[in-house]
Short mmCIF file of C-alpha atoms and ligand atoms in Angstrom, two decimals:
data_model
loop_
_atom_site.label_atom_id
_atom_site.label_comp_id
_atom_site.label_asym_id
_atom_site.label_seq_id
_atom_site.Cartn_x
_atom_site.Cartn_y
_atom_site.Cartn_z
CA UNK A 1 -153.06 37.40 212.17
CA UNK A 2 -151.80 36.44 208.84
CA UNK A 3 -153.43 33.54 206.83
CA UNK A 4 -152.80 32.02 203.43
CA UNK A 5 -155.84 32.54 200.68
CA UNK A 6 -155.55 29.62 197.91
CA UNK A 7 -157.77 29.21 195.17
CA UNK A 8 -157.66 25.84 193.64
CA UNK A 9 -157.74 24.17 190.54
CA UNK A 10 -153.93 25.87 188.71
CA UNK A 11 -151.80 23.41 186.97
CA UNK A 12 -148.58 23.91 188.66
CA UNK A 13 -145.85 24.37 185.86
CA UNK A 14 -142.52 25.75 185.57
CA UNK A 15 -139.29 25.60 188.14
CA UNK A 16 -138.67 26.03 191.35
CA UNK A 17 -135.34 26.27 193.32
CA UNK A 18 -134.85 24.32 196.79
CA UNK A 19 -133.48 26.37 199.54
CA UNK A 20 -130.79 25.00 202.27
CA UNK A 21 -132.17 21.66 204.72
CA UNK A 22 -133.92 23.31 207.81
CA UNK A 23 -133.03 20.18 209.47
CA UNK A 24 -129.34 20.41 208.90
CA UNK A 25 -129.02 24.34 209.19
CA UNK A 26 -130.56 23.93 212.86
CA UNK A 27 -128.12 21.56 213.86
CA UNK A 28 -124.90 23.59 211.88
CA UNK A 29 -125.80 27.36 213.40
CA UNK A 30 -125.87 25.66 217.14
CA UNK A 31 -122.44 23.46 216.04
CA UNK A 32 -120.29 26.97 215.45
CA UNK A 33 -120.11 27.21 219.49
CA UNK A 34 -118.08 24.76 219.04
CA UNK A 35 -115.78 26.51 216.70
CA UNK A 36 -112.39 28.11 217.88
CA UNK A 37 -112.54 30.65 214.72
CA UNK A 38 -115.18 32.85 212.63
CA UNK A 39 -117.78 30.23 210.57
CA UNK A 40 -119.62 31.51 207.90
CA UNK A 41 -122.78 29.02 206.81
CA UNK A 42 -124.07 29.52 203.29
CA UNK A 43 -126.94 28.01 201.16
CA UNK A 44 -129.18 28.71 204.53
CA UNK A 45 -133.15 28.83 204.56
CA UNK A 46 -134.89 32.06 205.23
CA UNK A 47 -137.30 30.69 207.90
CA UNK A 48 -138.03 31.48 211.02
CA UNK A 49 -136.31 28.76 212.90
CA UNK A 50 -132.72 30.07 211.55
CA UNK A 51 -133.79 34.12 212.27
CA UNK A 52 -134.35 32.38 215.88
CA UNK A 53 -131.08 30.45 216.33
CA UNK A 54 -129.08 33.52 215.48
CA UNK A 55 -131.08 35.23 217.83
CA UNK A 56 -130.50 32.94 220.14
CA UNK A 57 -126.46 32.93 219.42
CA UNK A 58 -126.78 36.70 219.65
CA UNK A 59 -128.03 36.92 223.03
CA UNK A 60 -125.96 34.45 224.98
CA UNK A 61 -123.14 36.91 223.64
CA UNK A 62 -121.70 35.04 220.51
CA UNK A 63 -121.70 37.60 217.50
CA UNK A 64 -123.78 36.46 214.44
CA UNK A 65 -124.63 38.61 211.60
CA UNK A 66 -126.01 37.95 208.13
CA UNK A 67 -124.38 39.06 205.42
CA UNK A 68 -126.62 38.67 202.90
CA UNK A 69 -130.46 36.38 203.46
CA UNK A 70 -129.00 33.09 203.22
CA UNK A 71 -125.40 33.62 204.78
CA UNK A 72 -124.85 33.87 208.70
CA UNK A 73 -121.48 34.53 209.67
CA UNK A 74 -120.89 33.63 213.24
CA UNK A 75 -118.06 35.00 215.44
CA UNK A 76 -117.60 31.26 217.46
CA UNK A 77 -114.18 32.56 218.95
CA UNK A 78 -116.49 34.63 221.52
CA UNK A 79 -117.00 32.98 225.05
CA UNK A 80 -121.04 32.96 225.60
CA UNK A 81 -121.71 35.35 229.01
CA UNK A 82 -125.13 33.67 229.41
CA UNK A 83 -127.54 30.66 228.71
CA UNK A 84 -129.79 30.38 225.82
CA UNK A 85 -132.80 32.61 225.97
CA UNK A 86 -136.11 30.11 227.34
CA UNK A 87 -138.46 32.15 225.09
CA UNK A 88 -136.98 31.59 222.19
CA UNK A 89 -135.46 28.41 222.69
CA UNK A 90 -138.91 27.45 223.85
CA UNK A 91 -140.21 28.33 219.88
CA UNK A 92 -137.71 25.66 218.29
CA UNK A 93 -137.19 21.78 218.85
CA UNK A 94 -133.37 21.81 217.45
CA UNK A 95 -132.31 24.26 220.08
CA UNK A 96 -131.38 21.32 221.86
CA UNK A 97 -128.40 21.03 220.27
CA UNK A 98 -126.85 24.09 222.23
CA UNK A 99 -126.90 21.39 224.61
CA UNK A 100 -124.46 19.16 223.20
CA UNK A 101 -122.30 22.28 221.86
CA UNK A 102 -121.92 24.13 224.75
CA UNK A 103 -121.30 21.32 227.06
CA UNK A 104 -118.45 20.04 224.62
CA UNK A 105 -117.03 23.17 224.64
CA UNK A 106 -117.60 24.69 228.08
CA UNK A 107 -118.35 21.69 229.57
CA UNK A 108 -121.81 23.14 231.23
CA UNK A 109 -125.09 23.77 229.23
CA UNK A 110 -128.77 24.95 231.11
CA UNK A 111 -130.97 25.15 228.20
CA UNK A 112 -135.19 25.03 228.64
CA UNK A 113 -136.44 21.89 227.46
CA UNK A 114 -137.23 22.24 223.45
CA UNK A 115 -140.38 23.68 221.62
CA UNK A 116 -141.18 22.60 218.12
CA UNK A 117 -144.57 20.25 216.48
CA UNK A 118 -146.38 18.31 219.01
CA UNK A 119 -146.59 14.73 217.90
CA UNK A 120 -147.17 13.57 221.55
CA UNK A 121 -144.24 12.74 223.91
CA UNK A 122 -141.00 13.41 222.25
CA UNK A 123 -138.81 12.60 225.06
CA UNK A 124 -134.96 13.01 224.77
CA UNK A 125 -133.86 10.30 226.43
CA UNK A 126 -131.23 9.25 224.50
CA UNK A 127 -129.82 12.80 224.35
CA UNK A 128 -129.27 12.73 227.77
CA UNK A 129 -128.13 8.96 227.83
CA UNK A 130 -125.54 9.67 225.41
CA UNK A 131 -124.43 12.75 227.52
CA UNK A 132 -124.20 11.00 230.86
CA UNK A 133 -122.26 8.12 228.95
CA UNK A 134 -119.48 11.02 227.85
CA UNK A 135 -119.57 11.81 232.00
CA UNK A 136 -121.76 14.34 232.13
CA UNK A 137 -124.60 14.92 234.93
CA UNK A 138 -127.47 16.08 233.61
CA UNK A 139 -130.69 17.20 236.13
CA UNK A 140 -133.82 18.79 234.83
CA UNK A 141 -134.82 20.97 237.54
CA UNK A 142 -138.10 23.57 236.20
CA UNK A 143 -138.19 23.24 232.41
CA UNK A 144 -134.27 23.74 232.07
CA UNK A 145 -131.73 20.89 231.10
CA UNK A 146 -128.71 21.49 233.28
CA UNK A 147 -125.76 19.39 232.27
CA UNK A 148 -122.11 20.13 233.65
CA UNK A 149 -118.87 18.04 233.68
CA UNK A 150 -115.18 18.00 234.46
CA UNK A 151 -114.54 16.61 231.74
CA UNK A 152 -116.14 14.33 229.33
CA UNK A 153 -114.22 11.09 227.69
CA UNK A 154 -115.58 8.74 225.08
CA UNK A 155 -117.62 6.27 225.12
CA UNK A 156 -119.96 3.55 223.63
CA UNK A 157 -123.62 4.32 223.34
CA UNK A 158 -126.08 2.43 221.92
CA UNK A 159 -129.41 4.38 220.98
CA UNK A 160 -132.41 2.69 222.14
CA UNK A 161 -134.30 4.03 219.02
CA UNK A 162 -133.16 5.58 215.66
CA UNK A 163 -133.05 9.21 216.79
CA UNK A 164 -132.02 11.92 214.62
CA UNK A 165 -131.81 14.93 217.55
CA UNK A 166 -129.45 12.48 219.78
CA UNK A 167 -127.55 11.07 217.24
CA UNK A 168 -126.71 14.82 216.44
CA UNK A 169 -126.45 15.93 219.85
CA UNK A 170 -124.27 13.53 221.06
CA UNK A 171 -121.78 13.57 217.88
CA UNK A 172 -121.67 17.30 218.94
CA UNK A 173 -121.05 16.43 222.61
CA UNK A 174 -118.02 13.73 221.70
CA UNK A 175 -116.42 16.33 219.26
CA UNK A 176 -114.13 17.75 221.96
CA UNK A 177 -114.41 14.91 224.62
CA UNK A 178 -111.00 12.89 225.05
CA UNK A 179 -110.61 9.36 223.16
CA UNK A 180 -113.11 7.73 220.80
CA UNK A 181 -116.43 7.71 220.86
CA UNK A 182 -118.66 5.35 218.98
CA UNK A 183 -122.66 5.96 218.43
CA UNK A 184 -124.10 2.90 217.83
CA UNK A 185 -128.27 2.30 216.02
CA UNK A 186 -127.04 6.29 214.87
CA UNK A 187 -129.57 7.92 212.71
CA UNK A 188 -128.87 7.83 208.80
CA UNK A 189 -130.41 11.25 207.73
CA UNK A 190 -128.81 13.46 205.55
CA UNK A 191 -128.62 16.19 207.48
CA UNK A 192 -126.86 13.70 210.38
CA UNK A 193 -124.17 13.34 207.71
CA UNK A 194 -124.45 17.65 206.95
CA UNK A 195 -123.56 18.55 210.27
CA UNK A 196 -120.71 15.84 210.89
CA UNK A 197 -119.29 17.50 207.90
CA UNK A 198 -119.23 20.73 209.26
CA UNK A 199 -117.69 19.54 212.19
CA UNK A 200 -115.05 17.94 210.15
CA UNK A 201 -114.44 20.89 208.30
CA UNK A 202 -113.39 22.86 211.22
CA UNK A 203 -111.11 20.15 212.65
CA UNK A 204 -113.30 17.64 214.05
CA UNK A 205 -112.57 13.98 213.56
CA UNK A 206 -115.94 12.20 213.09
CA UNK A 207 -116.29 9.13 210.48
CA UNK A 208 -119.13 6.99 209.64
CA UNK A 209 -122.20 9.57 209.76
CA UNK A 210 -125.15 8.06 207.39
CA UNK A 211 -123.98 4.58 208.74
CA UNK A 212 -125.70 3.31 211.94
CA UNK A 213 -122.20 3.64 213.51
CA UNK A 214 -120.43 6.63 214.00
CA UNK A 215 -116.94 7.04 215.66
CA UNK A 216 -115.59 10.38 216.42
CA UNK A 217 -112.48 10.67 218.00
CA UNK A 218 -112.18 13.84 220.25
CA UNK A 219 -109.94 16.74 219.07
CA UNK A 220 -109.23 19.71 221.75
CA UNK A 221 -109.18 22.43 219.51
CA UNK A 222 -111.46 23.56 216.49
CA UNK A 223 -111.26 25.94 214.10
CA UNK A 224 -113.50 27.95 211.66
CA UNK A 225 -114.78 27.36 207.93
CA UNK A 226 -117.10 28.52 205.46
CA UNK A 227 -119.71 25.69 204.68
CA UNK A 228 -122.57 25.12 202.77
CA UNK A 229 -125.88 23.28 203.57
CA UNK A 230 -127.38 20.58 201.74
CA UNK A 231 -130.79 21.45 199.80
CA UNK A 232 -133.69 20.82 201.74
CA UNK A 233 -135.19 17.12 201.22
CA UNK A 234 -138.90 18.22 202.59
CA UNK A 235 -138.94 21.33 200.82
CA UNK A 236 -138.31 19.32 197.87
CA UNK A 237 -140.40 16.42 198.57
CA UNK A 238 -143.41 18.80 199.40
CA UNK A 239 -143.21 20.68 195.86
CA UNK A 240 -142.53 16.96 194.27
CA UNK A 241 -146.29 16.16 195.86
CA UNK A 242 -147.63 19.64 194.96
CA UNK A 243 -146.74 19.07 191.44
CA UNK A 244 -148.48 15.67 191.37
CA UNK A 245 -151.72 17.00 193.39
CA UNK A 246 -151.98 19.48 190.35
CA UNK A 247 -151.46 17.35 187.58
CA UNK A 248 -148.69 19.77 186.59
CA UNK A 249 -144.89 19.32 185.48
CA UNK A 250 -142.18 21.19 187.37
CA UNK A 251 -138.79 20.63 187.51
CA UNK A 252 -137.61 20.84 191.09
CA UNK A 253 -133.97 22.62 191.08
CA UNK A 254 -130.89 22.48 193.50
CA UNK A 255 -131.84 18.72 195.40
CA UNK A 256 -130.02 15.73 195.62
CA UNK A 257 -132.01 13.14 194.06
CA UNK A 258 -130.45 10.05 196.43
CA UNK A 259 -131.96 11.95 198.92
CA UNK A 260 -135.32 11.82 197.24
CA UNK A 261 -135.36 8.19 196.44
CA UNK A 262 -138.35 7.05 198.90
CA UNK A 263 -140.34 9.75 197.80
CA UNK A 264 -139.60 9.48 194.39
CA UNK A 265 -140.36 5.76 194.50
CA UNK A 266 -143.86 6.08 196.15
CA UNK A 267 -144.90 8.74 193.68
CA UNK A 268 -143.89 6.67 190.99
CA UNK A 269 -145.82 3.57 192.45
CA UNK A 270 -148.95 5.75 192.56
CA UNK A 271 -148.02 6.59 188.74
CA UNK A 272 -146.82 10.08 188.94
CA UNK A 273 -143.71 10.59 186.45
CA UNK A 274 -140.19 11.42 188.05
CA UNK A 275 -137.62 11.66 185.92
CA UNK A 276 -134.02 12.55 187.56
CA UNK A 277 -130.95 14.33 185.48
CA UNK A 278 -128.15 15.56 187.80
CA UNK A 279 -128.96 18.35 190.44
CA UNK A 280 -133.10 18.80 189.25
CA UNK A 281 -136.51 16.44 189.34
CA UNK A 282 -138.58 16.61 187.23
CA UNK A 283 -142.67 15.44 188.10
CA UNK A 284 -145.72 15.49 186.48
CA UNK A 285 -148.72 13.43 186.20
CA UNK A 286 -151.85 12.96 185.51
CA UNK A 287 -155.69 11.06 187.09
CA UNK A 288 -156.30 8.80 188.77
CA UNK A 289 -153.52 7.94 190.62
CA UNK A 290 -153.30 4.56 192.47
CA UNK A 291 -153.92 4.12 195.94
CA UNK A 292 -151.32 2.72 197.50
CA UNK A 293 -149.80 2.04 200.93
CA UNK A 294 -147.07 4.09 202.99
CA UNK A 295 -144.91 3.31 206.42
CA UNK A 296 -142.87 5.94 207.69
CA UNK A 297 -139.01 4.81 208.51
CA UNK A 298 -135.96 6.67 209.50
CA UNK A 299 -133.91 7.15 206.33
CA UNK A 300 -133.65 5.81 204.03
CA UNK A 301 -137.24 4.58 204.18
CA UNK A 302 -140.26 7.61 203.67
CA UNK A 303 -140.07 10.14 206.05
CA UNK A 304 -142.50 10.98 208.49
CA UNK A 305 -141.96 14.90 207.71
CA UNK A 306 -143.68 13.83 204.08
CA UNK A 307 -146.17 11.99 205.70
CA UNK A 308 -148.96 14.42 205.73
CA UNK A 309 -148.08 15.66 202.05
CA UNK A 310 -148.16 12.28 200.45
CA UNK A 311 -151.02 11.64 202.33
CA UNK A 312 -153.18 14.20 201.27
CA UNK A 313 -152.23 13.53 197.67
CA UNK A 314 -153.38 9.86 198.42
CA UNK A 315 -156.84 11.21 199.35
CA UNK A 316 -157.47 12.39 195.62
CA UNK A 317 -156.02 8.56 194.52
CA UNK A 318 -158.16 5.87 193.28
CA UNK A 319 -159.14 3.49 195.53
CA UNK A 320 -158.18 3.00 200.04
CA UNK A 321 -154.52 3.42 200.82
CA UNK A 322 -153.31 2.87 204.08
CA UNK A 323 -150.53 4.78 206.04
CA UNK A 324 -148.22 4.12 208.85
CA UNK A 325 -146.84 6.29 211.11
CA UNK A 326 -143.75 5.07 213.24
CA UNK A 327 -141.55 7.31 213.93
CA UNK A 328 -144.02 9.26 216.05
CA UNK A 329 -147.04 8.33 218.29
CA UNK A 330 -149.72 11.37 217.01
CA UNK A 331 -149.00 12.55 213.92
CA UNK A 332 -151.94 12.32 211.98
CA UNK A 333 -153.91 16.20 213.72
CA UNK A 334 -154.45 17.47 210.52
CA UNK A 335 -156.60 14.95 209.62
CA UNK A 336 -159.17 16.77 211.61
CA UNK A 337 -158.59 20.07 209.33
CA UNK A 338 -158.10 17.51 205.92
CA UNK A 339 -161.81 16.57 206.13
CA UNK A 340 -163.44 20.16 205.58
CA UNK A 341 -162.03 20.11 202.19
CA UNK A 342 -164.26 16.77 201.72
CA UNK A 343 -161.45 13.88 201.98
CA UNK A 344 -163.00 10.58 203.27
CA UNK A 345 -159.40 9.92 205.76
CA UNK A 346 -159.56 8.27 209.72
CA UNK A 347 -156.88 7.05 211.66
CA UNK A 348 -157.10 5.27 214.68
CA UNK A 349 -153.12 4.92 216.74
CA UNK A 350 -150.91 5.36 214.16
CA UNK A 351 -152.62 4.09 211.35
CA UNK A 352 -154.90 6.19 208.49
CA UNK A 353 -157.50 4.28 206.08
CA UNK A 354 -157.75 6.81 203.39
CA UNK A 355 -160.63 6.61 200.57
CA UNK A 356 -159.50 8.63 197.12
CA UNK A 357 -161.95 11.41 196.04
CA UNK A 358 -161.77 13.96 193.84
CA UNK A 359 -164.77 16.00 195.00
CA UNK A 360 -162.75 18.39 197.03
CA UNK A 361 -163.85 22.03 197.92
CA UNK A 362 -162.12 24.68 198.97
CA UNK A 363 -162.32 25.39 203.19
CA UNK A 364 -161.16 27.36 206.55
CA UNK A 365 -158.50 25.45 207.66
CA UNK A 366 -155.90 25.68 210.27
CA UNK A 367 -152.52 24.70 210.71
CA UNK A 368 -151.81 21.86 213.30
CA UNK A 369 -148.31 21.72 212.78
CA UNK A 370 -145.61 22.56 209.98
CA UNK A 371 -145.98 19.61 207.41
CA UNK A 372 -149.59 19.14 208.32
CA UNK A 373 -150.07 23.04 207.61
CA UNK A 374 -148.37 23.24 204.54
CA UNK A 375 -150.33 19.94 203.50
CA UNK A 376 -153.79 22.50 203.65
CA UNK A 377 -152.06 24.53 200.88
CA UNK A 378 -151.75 21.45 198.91
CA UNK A 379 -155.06 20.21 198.55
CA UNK A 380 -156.14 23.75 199.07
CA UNK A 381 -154.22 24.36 195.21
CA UNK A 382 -156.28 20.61 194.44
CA UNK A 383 -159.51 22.44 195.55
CA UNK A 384 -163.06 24.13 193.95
CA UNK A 385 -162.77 27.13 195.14
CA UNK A 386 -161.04 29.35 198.12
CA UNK A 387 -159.40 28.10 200.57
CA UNK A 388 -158.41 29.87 204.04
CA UNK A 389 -155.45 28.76 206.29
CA UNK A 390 -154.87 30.19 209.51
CA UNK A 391 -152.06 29.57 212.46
CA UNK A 392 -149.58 30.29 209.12
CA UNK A 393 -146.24 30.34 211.61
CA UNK A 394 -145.87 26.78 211.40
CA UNK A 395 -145.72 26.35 207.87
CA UNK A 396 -143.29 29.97 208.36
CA UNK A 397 -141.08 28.03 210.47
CA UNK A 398 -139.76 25.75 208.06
CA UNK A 399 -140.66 26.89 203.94
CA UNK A 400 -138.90 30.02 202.69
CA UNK A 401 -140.51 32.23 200.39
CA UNK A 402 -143.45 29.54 199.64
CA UNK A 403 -145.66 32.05 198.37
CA UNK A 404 -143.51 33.69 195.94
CA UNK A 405 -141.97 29.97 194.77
CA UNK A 406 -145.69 28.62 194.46
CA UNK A 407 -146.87 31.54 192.23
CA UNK A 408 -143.69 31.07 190.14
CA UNK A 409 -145.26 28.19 189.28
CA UNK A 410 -148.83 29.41 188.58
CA UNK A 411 -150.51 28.93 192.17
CA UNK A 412 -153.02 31.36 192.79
CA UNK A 413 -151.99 31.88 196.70
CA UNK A 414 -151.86 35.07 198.64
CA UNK A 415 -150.95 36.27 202.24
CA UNK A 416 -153.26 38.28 203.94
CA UNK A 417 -153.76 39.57 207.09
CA UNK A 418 -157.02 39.40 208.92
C1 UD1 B 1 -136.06 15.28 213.86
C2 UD1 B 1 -136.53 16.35 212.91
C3 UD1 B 1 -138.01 16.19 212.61
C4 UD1 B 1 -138.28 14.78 212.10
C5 UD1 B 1 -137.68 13.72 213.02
C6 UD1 B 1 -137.76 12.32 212.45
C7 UD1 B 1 -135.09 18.19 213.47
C8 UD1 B 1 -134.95 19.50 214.11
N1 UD1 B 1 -136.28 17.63 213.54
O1 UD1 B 1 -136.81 15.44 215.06
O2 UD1 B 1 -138.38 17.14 211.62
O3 UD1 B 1 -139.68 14.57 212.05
O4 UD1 B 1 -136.29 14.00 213.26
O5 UD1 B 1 -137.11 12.27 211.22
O6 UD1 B 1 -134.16 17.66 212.86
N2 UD1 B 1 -137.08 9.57 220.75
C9 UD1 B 1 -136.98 9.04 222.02
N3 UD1 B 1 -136.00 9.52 222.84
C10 UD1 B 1 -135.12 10.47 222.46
C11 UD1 B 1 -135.23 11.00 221.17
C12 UD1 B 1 -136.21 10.54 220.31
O7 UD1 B 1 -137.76 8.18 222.40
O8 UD1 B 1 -134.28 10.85 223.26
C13 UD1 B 1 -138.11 9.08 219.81
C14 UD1 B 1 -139.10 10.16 219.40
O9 UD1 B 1 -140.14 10.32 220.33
C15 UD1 B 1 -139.58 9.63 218.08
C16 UD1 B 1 -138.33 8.94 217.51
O10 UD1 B 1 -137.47 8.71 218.62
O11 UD1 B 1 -140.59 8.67 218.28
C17 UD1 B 1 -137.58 9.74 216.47
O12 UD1 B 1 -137.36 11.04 216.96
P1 UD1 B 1 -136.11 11.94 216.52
O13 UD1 B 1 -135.47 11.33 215.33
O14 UD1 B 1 -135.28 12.20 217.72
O15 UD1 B 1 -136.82 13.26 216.12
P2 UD1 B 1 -136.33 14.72 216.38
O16 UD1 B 1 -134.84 14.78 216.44
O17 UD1 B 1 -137.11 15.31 217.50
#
């Protein structure tokens, strides 16, 4: 099994680049179903999650290759001669969205209910609201969402709550249905906006994405195009906090700072510098740092995927912050892991008291979940001595090359296998 061995106490320094949004690129590589024509996606992650989706693509008979690490070009003429493998699909929460592409396209999907983090029930609902709006039926008979139509025509749908996965899933779902569709309460994420680009850019007709209303008016044919993620928000977010938690300064390459802004504003309440100058942020700061108070939102507000990093940096601030979770009902596991390194943090629902200390040693910790587990390597780097994570495949699924990019920058972190 492999593990991650950190020693604490380097001042982070230096520049790091930010790869391609995991959340986007999982909702783009499932999209190019819907394409009539080849689709090459650049700027892509090298995580597990996209190594999966291929795989996925590859089995169910749709050609995908990579061309070089970060560039997957995917044959989306091909007809699919079977459903999405349940074992992997069953190792990824976005594989959903073969739901929505292969039922606009072939107007039938059976696809095993999603894997992913466990935050307690995360139903989808609204997915299948949206999809039964278009005219679909949808049944879920032993694990396996099986939706089928004749055909599916626009319609209105108003999302009960601000859902990123349906909002996405049902744009793709509308892309080929006939007449307009509008998504009402949508989801405002950047990576909602990413993939209705990429639909657009092979001949879909979708307006409004990163407003709460998005109308997409169905086309019957698509094409192909070559299309570029957006940088990854998290990824940049999490080296924004490890850069603080350090008292370092590192410039934080390839992001787009709009993107950034509720992170960047919370750090800056607690006194951390950010200074922004076109495509790079730069942070650095030094103790204490003020305690203060954090709600998760849908975008724009903070998002609950930085929750557990800006957490854990608020556990070496001054003074008792509070944090609120609601987006999801159990998000706070890794607090249970946190408190071996010495951090006074409790939560009870989905609230956290957290008391700032700085007398933090280095501990065996395990991964929960993928921001909680990379959260152990951040106050792992904040730590006296070594620190030992195990259950690493989380924090795999969703940071490329963090080893390598954190020892650019002066982290003493290994990989080992035990
Ligand atoms: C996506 C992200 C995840 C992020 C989350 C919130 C991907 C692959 N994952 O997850 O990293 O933490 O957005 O930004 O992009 N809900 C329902 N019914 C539904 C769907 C959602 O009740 O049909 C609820 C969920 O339980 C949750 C809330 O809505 O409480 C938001 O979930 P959602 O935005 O859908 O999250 P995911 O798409 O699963």
């Amino acid at each position: 099994m492999e593990k991650f061995i950190v020693k604490g106490g380097n001042r982070l320094e230096g520049e790091v680049s930010i790869s391609g949004a995991k959340n986007a690129v999982v909702g783009l590589i499932p999209a190019t179903v819907l394409a009539g024509d080849t689709c090459i996606i650049e700027n892509l992650p090298h995580i597990a999650d996209v190594l999966h989706l291929s795989e996925i693509l590859n089995n169910m008979g749709i050609k995908s290759e990579f061309i070089d690490k970060h560039t997957l070009k995917v044959e989306s003429g091909m007809k699919p001669h079977s459903d999405p493998q349940y074992d992997l699909v069953n190792k990824i929460r976005a594989s959903y969205y073969f739901i929505g592409a292969l039922l606009a396209k072939y107007k039938r999907a059976e696809v095993a209910l999603p894997g992913g983090c466990n935050f307690g029930g995360r139903p989808i609902d609204q997915h299948i609201k949206g999809f039964e709006a278009l005219g679909a039926k949808v049944v879920i008979e032993h694990g396996v969402v099986k939706a089928s139509a004749d055909k599916l025509i626009g319609a209105n749908i108003y999302m009960d709550v601000v859902s990123v996965g349906a909002t996405i899933n049902v744009m793709l779902a509308a892309t080929m249905a006939e007449g307009t569709t509008v998504i009402e309460n949508a989801a405002r994420e950047p990576h909602v906006v990413d993939v209705a680009n990429f639909l657009n850019s092979i001949g879909a007709n979708i307006k409004g994405a990163g407003t709460d209303e998005i109308k997409i008016e169905g086309v019957s044919e698509l094409g192909g195009s070559t299309y570029a993620a957006i940088p990854d928000q998290i990824e940049a977010g999490t080296y924004m906090v490890a850069a603080a938690m350090t008292e370092g300064d590192v410039t934080i390459k390839n992001v787009i700072p709009k993107h950034l802004e509720s992170i960047t504003s919370k750090l800056r309440e607690m006194g951390v510098s950010v200074e922004e100058a076109g495509d790079s942020v730069r942070v650095y700061g030094e103790r204490p740092y003020k305690a203060i108070n954090v709600k998760t939102l849908p975008y724009p507000g903070f998002p609950t995927d930085m929750q557990p990093q800006m957490l854990t940096l608020l556990s070496t601030a001054e003074g008792n912050s509070i944090v609120r979770e609601s987006v999801f009902d159990n998000r706070f596991q890794y607090l249970t892991e946190l408190i071996r390194f010495g951090a006074n943090v409790s939560a009870e629902g989905k609230v956290a008291v957290v008391n700032g200390t700085t007398d933090l040693t280095g501990a065996e910790v395990k991964c929960t979940d993928l921001r909680g587990g990379v959260s152990m390597i951040l106050m792992g780097l904040n730590s006296k001595g070594e620190t030992k994570v195990s259950d690493i495949r989380h924090v795999d699924r969703g940071y490329e090359n963090i080893v390598s990019k954190l020892r650019g920058l002066g982290a003493d972190i290994t990989r080992i296998e035990e």
